[in-house]
XYZ file of C-alpha atoms in Angstrom:
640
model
C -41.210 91.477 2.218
C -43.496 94.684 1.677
C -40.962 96.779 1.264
C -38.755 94.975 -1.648
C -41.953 94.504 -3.586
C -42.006 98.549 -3.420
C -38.763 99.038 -3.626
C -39.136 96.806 -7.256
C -41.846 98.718 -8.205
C -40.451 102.479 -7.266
C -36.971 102.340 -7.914
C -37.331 102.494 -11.770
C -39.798 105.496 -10.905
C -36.912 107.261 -8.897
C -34.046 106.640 -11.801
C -37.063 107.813 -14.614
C -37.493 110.923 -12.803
C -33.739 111.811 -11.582
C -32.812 111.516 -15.198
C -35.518 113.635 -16.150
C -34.269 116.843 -14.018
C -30.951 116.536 -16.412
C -33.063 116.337 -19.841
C -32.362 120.271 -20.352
C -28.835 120.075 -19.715
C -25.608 118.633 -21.570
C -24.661 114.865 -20.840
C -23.535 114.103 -17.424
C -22.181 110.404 -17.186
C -23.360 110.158 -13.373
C -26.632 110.086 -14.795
C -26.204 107.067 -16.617
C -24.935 105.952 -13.940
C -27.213 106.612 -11.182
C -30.142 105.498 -13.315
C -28.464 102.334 -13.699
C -27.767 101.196 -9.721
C -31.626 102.320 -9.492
C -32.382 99.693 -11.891
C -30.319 97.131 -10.440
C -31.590 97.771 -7.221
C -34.457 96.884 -8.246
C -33.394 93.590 -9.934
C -31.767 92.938 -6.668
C -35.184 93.642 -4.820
C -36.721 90.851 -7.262
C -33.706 88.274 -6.661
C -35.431 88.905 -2.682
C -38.695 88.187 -4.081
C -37.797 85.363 -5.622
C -36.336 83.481 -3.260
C -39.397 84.217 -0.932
C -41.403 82.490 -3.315
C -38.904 79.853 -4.010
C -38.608 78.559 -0.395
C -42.485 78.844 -0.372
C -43.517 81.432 0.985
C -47.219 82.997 0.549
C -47.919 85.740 -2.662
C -47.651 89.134 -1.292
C -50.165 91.674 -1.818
C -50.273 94.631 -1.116
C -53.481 97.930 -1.782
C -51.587 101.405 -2.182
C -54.996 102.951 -2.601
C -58.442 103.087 -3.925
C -58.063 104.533 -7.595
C -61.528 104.180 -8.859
C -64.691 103.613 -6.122
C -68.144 104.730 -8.266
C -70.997 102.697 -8.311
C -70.315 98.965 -7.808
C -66.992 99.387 -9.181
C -63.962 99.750 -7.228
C -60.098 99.206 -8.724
C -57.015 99.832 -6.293
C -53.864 100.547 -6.893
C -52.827 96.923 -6.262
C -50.064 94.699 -6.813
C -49.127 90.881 -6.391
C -45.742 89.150 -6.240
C -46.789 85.763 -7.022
C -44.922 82.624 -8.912
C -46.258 84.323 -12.532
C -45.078 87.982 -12.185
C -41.983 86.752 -9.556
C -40.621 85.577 -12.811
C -41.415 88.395 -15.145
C -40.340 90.834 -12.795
C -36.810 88.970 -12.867
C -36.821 88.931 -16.786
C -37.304 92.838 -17.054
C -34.998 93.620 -14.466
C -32.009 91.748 -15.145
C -32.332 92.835 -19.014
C -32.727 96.101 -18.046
C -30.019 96.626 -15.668
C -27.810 95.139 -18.717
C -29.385 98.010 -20.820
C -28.904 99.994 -18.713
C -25.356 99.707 -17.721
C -24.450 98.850 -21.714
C -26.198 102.134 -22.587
C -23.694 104.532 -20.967
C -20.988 103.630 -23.547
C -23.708 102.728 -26.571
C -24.792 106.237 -26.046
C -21.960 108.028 -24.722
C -21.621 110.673 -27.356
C -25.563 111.310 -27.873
C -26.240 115.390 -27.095
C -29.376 113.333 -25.449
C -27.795 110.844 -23.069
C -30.226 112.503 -20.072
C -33.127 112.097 -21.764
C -32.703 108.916 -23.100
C -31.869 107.112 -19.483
C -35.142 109.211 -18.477
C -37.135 107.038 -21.162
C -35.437 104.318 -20.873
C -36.045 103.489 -17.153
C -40.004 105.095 -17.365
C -40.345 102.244 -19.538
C -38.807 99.650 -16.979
C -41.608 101.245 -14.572
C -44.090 100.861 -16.770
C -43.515 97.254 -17.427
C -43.418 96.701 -13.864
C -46.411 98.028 -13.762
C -47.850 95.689 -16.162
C -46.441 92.498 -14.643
C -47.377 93.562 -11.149
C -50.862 94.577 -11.223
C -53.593 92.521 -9.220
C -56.358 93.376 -11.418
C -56.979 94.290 -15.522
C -57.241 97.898 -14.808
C -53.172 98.479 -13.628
C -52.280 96.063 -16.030
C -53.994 98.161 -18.582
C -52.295 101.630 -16.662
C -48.704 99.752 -17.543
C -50.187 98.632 -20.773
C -50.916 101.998 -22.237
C -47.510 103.396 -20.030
C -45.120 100.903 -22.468
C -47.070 102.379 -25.589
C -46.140 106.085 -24.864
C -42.442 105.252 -24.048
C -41.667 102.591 -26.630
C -42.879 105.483 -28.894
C -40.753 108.002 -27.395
C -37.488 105.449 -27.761
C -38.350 104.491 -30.822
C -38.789 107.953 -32.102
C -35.678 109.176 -29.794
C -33.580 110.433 -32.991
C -36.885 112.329 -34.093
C -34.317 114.470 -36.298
C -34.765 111.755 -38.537
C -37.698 110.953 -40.413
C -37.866 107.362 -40.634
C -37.718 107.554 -36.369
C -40.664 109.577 -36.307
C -42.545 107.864 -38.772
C -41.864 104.324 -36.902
C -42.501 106.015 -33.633
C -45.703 106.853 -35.216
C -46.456 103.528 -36.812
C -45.917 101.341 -33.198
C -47.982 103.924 -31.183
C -50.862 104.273 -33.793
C -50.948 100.102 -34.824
C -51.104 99.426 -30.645
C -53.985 102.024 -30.433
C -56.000 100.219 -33.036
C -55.116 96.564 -30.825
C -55.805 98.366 -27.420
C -59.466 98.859 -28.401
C -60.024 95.834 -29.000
C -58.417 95.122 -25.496
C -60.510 97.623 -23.630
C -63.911 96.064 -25.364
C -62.787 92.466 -23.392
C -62.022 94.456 -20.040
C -66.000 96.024 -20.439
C -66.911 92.762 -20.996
C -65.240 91.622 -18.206
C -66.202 93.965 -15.567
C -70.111 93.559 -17.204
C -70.172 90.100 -16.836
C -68.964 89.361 -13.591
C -68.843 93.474 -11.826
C -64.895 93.289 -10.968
C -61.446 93.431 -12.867
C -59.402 91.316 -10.126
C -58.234 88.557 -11.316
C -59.132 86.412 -8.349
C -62.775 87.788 -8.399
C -62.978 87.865 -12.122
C -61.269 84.296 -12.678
C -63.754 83.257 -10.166
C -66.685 84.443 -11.888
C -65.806 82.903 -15.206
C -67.129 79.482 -14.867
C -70.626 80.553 -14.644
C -70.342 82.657 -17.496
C -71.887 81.411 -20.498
C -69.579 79.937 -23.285
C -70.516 82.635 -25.875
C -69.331 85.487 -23.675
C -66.429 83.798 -22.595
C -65.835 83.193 -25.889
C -65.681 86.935 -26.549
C -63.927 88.116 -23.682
C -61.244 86.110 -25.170
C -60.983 87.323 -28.331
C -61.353 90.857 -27.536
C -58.288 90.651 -25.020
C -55.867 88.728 -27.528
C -56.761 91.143 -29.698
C -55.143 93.786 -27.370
C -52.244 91.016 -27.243
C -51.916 90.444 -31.065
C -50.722 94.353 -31.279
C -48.647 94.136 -28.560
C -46.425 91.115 -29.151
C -47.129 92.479 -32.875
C -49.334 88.862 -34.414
C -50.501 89.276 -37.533
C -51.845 91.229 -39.006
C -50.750 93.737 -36.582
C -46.745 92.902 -37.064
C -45.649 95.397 -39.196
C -44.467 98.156 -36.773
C -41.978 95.796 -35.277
C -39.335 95.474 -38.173
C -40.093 99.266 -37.965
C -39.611 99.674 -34.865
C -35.279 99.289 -35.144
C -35.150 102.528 -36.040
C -34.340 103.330 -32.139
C -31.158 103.217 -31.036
C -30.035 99.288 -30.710
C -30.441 99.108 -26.708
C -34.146 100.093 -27.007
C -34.454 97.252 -29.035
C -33.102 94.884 -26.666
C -35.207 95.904 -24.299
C -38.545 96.438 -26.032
C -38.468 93.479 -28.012
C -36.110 91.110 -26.679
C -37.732 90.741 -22.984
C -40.617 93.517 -22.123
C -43.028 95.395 -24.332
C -43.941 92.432 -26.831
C -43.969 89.749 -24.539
C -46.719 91.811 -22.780
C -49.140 89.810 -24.917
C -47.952 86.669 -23.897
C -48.000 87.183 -20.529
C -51.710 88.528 -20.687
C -53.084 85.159 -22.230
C -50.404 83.322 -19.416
C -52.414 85.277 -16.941
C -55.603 84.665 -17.853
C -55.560 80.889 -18.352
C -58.429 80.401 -16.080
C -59.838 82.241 -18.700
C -58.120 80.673 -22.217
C -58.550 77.160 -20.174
C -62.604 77.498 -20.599
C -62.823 78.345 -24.362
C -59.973 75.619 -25.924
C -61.586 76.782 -29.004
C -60.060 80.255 -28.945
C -56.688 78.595 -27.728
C -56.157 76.551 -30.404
C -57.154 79.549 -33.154
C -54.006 81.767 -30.964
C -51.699 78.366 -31.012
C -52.677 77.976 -34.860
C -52.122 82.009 -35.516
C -48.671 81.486 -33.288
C -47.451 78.686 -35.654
C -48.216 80.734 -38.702
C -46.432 83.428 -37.452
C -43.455 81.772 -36.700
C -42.912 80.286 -40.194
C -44.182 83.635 -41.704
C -41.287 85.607 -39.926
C -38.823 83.491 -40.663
C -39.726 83.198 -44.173
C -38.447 87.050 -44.225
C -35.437 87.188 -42.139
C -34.018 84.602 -45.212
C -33.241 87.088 -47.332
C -33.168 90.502 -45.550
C -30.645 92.503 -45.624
C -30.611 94.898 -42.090
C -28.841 93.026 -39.283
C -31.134 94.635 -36.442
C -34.428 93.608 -38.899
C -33.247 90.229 -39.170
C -32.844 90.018 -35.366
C -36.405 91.573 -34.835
C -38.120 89.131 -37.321
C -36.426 86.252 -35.366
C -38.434 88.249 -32.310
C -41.615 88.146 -34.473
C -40.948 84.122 -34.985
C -40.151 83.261 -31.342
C -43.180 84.917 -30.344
C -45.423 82.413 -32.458
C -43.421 80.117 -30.582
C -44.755 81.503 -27.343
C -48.377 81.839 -28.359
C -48.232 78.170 -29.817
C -47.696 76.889 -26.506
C -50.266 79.750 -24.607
C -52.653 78.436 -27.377
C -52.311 74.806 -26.395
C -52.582 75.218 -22.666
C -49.097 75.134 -21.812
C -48.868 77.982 -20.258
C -45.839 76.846 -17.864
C -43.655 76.116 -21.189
C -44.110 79.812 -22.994
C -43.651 81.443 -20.080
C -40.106 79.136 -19.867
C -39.213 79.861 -23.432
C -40.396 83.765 -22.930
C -37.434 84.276 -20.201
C -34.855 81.941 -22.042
C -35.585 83.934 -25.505
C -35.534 87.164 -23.379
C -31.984 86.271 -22.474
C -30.496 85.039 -25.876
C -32.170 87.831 -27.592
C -30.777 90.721 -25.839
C -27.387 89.623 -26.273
C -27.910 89.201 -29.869
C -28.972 92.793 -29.980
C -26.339 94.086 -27.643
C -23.927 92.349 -30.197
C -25.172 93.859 -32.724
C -24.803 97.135 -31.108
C -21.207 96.260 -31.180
C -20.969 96.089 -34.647
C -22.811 98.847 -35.409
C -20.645 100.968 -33.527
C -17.769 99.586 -35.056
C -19.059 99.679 -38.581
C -20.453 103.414 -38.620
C -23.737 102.639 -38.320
C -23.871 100.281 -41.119
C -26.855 97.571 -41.238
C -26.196 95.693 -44.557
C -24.128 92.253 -43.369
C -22.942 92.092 -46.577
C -20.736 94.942 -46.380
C -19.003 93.106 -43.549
C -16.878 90.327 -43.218
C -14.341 88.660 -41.155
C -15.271 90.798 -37.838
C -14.083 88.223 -35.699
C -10.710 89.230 -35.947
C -11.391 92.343 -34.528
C -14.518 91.676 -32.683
C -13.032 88.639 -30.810
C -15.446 88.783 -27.762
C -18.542 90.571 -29.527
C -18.203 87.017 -32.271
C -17.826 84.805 -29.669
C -21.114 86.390 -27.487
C -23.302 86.766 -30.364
C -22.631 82.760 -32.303
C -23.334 81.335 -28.785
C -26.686 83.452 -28.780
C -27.131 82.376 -32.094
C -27.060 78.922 -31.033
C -29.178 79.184 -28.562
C -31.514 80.498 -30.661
C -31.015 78.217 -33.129
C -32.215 75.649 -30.218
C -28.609 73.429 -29.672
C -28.212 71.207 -27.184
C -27.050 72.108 -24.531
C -27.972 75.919 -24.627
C -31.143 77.345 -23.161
C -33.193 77.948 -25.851
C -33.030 73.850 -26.815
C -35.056 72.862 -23.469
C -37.913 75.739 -23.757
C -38.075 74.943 -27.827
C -38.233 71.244 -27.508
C -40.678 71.441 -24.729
C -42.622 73.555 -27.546
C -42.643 70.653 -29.839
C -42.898 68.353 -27.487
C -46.667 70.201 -26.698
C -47.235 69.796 -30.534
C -46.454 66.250 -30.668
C -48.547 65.188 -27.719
C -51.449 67.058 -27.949
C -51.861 65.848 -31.222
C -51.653 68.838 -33.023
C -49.157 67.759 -35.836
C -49.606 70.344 -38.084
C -48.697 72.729 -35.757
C -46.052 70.513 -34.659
C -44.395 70.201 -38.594
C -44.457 73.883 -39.070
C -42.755 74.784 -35.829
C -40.296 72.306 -36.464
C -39.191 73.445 -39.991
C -39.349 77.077 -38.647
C -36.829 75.661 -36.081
C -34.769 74.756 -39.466
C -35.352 78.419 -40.927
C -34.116 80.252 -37.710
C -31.212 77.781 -37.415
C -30.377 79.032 -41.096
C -31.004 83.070 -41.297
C -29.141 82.747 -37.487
C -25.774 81.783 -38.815
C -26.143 83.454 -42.278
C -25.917 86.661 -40.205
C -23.241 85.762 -38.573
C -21.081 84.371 -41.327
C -21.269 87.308 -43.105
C -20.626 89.325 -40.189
C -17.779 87.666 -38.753
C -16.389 84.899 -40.993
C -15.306 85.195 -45.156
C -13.293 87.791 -46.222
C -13.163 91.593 -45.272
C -15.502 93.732 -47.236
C -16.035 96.678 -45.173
C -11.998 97.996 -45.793
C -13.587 99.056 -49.701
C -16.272 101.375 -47.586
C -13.474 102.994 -45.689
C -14.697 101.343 -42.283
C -11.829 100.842 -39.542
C -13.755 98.785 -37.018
C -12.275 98.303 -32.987
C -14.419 96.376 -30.313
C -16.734 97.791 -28.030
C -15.561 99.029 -24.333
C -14.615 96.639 -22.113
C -17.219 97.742 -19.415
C -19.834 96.837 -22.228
C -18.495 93.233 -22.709
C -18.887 92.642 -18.704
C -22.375 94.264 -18.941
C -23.422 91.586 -21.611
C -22.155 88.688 -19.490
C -24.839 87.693 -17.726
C -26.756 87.294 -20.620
C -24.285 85.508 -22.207
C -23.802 83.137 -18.676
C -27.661 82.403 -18.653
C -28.082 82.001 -22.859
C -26.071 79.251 -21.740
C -27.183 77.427 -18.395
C -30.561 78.683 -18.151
C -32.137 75.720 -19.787
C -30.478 73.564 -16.626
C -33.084 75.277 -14.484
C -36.507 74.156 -16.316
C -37.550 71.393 -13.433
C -37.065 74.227 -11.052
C -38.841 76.780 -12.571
C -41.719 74.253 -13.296
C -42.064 73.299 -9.319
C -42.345 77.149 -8.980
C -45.497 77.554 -11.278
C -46.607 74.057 -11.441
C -49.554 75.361 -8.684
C -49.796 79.105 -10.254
C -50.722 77.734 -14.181
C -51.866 74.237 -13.203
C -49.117 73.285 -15.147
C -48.250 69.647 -16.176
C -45.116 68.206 -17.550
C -45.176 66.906 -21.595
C -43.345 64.091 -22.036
C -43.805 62.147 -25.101
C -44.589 58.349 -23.590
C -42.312 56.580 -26.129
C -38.458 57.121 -25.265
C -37.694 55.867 -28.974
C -39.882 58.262 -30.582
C -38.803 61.213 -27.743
C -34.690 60.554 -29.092
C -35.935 60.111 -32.531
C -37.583 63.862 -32.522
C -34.639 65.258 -30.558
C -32.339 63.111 -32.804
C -33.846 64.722 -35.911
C -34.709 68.135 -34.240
C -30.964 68.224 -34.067
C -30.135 66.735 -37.259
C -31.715 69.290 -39.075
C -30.860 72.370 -37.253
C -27.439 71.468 -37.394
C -27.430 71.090 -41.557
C -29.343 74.368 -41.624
C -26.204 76.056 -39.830
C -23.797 73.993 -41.795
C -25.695 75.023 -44.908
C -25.592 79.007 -44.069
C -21.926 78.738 -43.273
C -21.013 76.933 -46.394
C -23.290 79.547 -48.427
C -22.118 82.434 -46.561
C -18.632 82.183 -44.709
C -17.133 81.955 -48.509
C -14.729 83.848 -50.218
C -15.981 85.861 -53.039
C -19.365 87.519 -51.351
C -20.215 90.302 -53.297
C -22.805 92.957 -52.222
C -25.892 92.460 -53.873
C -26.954 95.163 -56.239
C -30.243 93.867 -57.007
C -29.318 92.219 -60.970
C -28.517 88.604 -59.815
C -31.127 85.649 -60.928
C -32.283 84.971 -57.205
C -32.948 88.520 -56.677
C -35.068 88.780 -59.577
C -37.090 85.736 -59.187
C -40.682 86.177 -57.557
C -39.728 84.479 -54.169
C -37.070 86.300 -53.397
C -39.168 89.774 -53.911
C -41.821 88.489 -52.533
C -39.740 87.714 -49.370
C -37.755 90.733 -49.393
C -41.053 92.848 -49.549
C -42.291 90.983 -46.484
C -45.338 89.614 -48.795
C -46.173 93.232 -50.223
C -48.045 93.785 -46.819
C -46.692 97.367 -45.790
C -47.454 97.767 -49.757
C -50.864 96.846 -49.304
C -51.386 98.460 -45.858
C -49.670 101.830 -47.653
C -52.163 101.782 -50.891
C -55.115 100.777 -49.278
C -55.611 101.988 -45.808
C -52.927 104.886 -45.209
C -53.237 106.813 -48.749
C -57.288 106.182 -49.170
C -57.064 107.938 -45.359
C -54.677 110.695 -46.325
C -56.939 111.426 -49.147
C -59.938 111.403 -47.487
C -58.408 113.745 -44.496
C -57.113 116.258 -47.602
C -60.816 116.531 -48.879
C -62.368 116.888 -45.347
C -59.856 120.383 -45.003
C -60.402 121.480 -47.979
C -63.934 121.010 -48.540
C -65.159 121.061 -45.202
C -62.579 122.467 -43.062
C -61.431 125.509 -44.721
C -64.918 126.051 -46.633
C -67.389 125.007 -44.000
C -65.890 125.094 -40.294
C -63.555 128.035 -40.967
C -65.694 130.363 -43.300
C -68.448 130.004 -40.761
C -66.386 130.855 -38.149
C -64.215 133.696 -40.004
C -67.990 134.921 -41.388
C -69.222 135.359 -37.710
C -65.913 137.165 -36.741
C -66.684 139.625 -39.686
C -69.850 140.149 -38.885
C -68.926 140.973 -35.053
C -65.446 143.923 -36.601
C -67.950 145.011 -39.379
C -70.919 146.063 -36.932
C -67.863 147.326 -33.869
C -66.875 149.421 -37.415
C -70.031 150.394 -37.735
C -71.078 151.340 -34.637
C -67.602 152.960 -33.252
C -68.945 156.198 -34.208
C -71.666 156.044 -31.540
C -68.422 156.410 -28.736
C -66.893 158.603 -30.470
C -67.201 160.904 -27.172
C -68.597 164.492 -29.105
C -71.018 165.915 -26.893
C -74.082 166.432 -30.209
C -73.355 163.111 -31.257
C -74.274 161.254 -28.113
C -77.511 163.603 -27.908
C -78.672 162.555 -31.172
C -78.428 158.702 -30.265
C -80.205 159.716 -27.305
C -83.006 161.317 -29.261
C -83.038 158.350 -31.129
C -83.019 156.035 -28.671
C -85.924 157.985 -27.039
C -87.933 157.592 -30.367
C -87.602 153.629 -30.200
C -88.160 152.789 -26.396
C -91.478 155.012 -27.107
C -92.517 153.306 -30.560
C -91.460 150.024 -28.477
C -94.192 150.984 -25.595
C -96.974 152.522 -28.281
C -96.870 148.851 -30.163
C -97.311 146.446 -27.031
C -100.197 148.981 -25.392
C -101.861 148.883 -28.919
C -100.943 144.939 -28.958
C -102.477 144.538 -24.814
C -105.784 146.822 -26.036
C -106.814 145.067 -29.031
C -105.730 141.258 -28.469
C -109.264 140.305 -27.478
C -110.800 141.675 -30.344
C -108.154 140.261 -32.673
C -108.726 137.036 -31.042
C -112.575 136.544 -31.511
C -111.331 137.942 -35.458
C -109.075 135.723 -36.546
C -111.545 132.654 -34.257
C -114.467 133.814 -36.655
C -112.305 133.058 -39.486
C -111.472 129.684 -38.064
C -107.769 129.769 -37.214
């Protein structure tokens, strides 16, 4: 089985590097396309891996070599294929093989289709990396690997401004997180001299509770800028400016679930200090509601999309939080699955619409869309949590933890966020697809995408639907892995009443946005209407003022404070004490060039002179050797 778990691991590796040999030249499609059957050999390679551990067969592990050996410490390059990373190894690769594969017509006329596939699948490597690591130390290598190429996708039109500036944004806000992460793996390796998980988990229990403590608030720290918590969020609305594939992979099923599966992996760790779970569970619930307080009213199909990312995420962390580790790492693939199709659809329309963003310039798309309306309403449900579609059975099992644990605050504000994403779902898609035609008055002439794309979003579209069938099954595969046990709420008439209701309201949220939104008569707001001018809606549509604040009082106070360090100490300090020591060196070379001037009475007269100072050198220390002693017992009669 050795040789699938390397064949997992390498093959993105291989397709990242092919593509790169192409970067300099114009697009070839075989590149595309050989970058793709590398990913999905890969995937396939998983499927292998998967079934191994299915039919239960032992973890595999496997040392490629010592990496670090100094002092007691000692980190290989090692990895494990075990129930936890069997699973995320399946998420990223079936995702990205669909990215992959959809990419080649999403991108087809980019001058930088090679170097985009060469990003694309360094990222799948470096994820793999993450998810496949034995010990902190790789997972950190894959960590710090997703950081540099989400910012080279994200930045991938770097023409434009905005890209570069988001690029910017994700990289820097994940630096300030990772710091935070690095301080828990010191801690770590300090308090118990390894960063293998077996070793380290180990070691844990006879840690004090204090430390422990710390250890786990240093490393969701690095996970709160990763999976973007707040206050660290911002860059991931920002982060769209990519082109749409990136997006599905980045932050539909890879880079910001990285957080999630950190705490997932280190239950033995989160398990010890409940305390710190049930701040992340409590932080996870406030995110939810927060994000999808903002996708209400915004008005960027791909933001609204990554702010329902940004919610299902507090989702996940609500259920790391409360121990229930096995159900976030459910909803984590089911989301991963629903999500990507919802960004792949919106690809679609973006491509059909020119690039627009602004719903409300759209309208009645399904009769032209047919397949893109149908994919992207049953992702929408899912999403929406409907029974029977996947995301119902890992979001119910969410509230389900609430309810039980007795954490009913938790539990109320998950559940009306359930309401909210029902809502801001289908208001994007009834003003996408249903009402009447408002894109004909921007000159717009949309067509669907190619047919190859529709296949390549099938799958996701297949398991959006059954994958919530297969939750008993994946819970007898990490039941033993996350000492996971199964929430069921002991009353049956309270369990139907919750689903009962669960439903209930989702359902009028979507009937709600449809009757709002799938209307004749939607005009495109220009900013003058009553709800647009009440304090809500701006304070909604300026996600809280937050980038506002973050702008005024952290980025310009900095930008200041760099323009006075150059101009008072750069240019009139550092470089006028450099530029005043070069002057000195050309002004005493001017000087002094006459001396080689090579005339023959010139160089005697130096001589001369040269004599006269070696022998006024040797006169002063023989007077200095003969009278020392005598100017010694002087100056000791005087007393010094």
């Amino acid at each position: 089985m050795e040789k699938y778990l390397y064949i997992a691991l390498f093959a993105p590796l291989v397709s990242s590097l092919f593509s790169a040999l192409f970067t300099a030249q114009k697009k070839k499609q075989f590149v595309g396309v050989i970058a793709s059957l590398l990913i999905f050999t890969a995937f396939a390679s998983s499927t292998v891996l998967l079934v191994h551990i299915l039919n239960g067969g032992e973890p595999i592990h496997v040392t490629l070599m010592t990496w670090m050996a100094t002092g007691g410490l000692n980190i290989p390059f090692g990895f494990v294929v075990d129930e936890v990373s069997v699973v995320m190894m399946m998420v990223v690769t079936l995702v990205s093989t669909v990215v992959h594969i959809y990419s080649n017509g999403y991108m087809d006329h980019d001058k930088s289709f090679n170097r985009f596939f060469a990003w694309l699948s360094a990222f799948v490597f470096s994820m793999m990396v993450l998810v496949m690591s034995d010990n902190y130390a790789g997972l950190f290598i894959g960590w710090e690997g997703v950081g540099l190429c989400s910012w080279g996708l994200i930045g991938f039109w770097y023409n434009k401004e905005s890209a570069t500036w988001a690029a910017n944004e994700a990289f820097i806000m994940n630096r300030i997180a990772d710091l935070g992460m690095l301080i828990g793996l010191f801690l770590v390796y300090w308090n118990t001299g390894t960063l293998q998980y077996e070793e380290a988990f180990a070691a844990f229990p006879g840690l004090d509770h204090a430390t422990l403590v710390w250890i786990g608030i240093f490393l969701f720290i690095g996970a709160m800028g990763k999976s973007a918590q707040f206050p660290l969020h911002t860059w991931l609305a920002d982060a769209m400016e990519g082109p749409t594939p990136v997006s599905a992979l980045i932050h539909a099923a890879t880079m910001v679930t990285a957080g999630v599966y950190l705490v997932i992996r280190s239950h033995p760790l989160y398990d010890l200090i409940p305390n710190v779970g049930l701040f992340i569970a409590s932080l996870g619930a406030f995110v939810a509601i927060f994000a999808a307080s903002m996708a209400l009213v915004n008005r960027d199909m791909k933001r609204i999309i990554a702010y329902s990312t940004l919610s299902q995420l507090g989702y996940m962390f609500a259920a790391a939080g409360l121990g229930a580790y096995w159900v976030a790492l459910f909803h984590l693939m089911a989301h991963a699955f629903f999500k990507a199709l919802l960004f792949l659809g919106a690809g679609n329309v973006m491509h059909a619409m020119h690039d627009e963003l602004d719903p409300f310039k759209m309208g009645a798309l399904k009769e032209k869309m047919k397949w893109t309306w149908i994919m992207m309403t049953i992702a929408s449900f899912a999403l929406a949590g409907v029974f029977p579609l996947a995301g119902f059975y890992s979001k119910d099992a969410i509230l389900e933890v609430g309810f039980v644990e007795h954490h009913y605050i938790i539990y109320t504000v998950l559940l009306v966020t359930a309401g909210l994403t029902a809502f801001y779902s289908f208001r994007l898609v009834a003003l996408i697809f249903h009402g009447e035609d408002r894109y004909t008055l921007f000159g717009i002439h949309p067509h669907e995408a190619y047919k190859f794309m529709l296949w390549a979003m099938s799958p996701l579209l297949i398991l959006a639907i059954i994958a919530g069938a297969f939750q008993h099954t994946f819970f007898e595969l990490v039941e033993e892995a996350l000492n996971a046990v199964h929430y069921h709420i002991h009353s049956h008439v309270t369990l139907w009443i919750m689903i009962i209701g669960t439903q209930a309201f989702v359902l009028a949220s979507i009937f709600y946005a449809y009757k709002k939104y799938a209307r004749k008569g939607i005009k495109v707001p220009d900013g003058t209407s009553e709800t647009e001018q009440s304090f809500l809606y701006k304070l909604l549509y300026n996600q809280y003022y937050i980038p506002y604040f973050y702008d005024e009082y952290f980025v310009k106070p900095y930008r200041e404070l760099s323009s006075i360090f150059w101009k008072k100490v750069d240019l009139k300090v550092v470089d006028a004490t450099v530029d005043g020591i070069a002057k000195v060196l050309y002004s005493t070379g001017s000087a002094t060039r006459g001396m080689q001037s090579g005339n023959l009475s010139t160089m005697l007269r130096w001589m001369v002179v040269g004599l006269v100072v070696l022998l006024m050198i040797a006169v002063a220390v023989g007077l200095a050797a003969r009278y020392s002693a005598e100017l010694s017992q002087f100056l000791a009669g005087l007393g010094v």
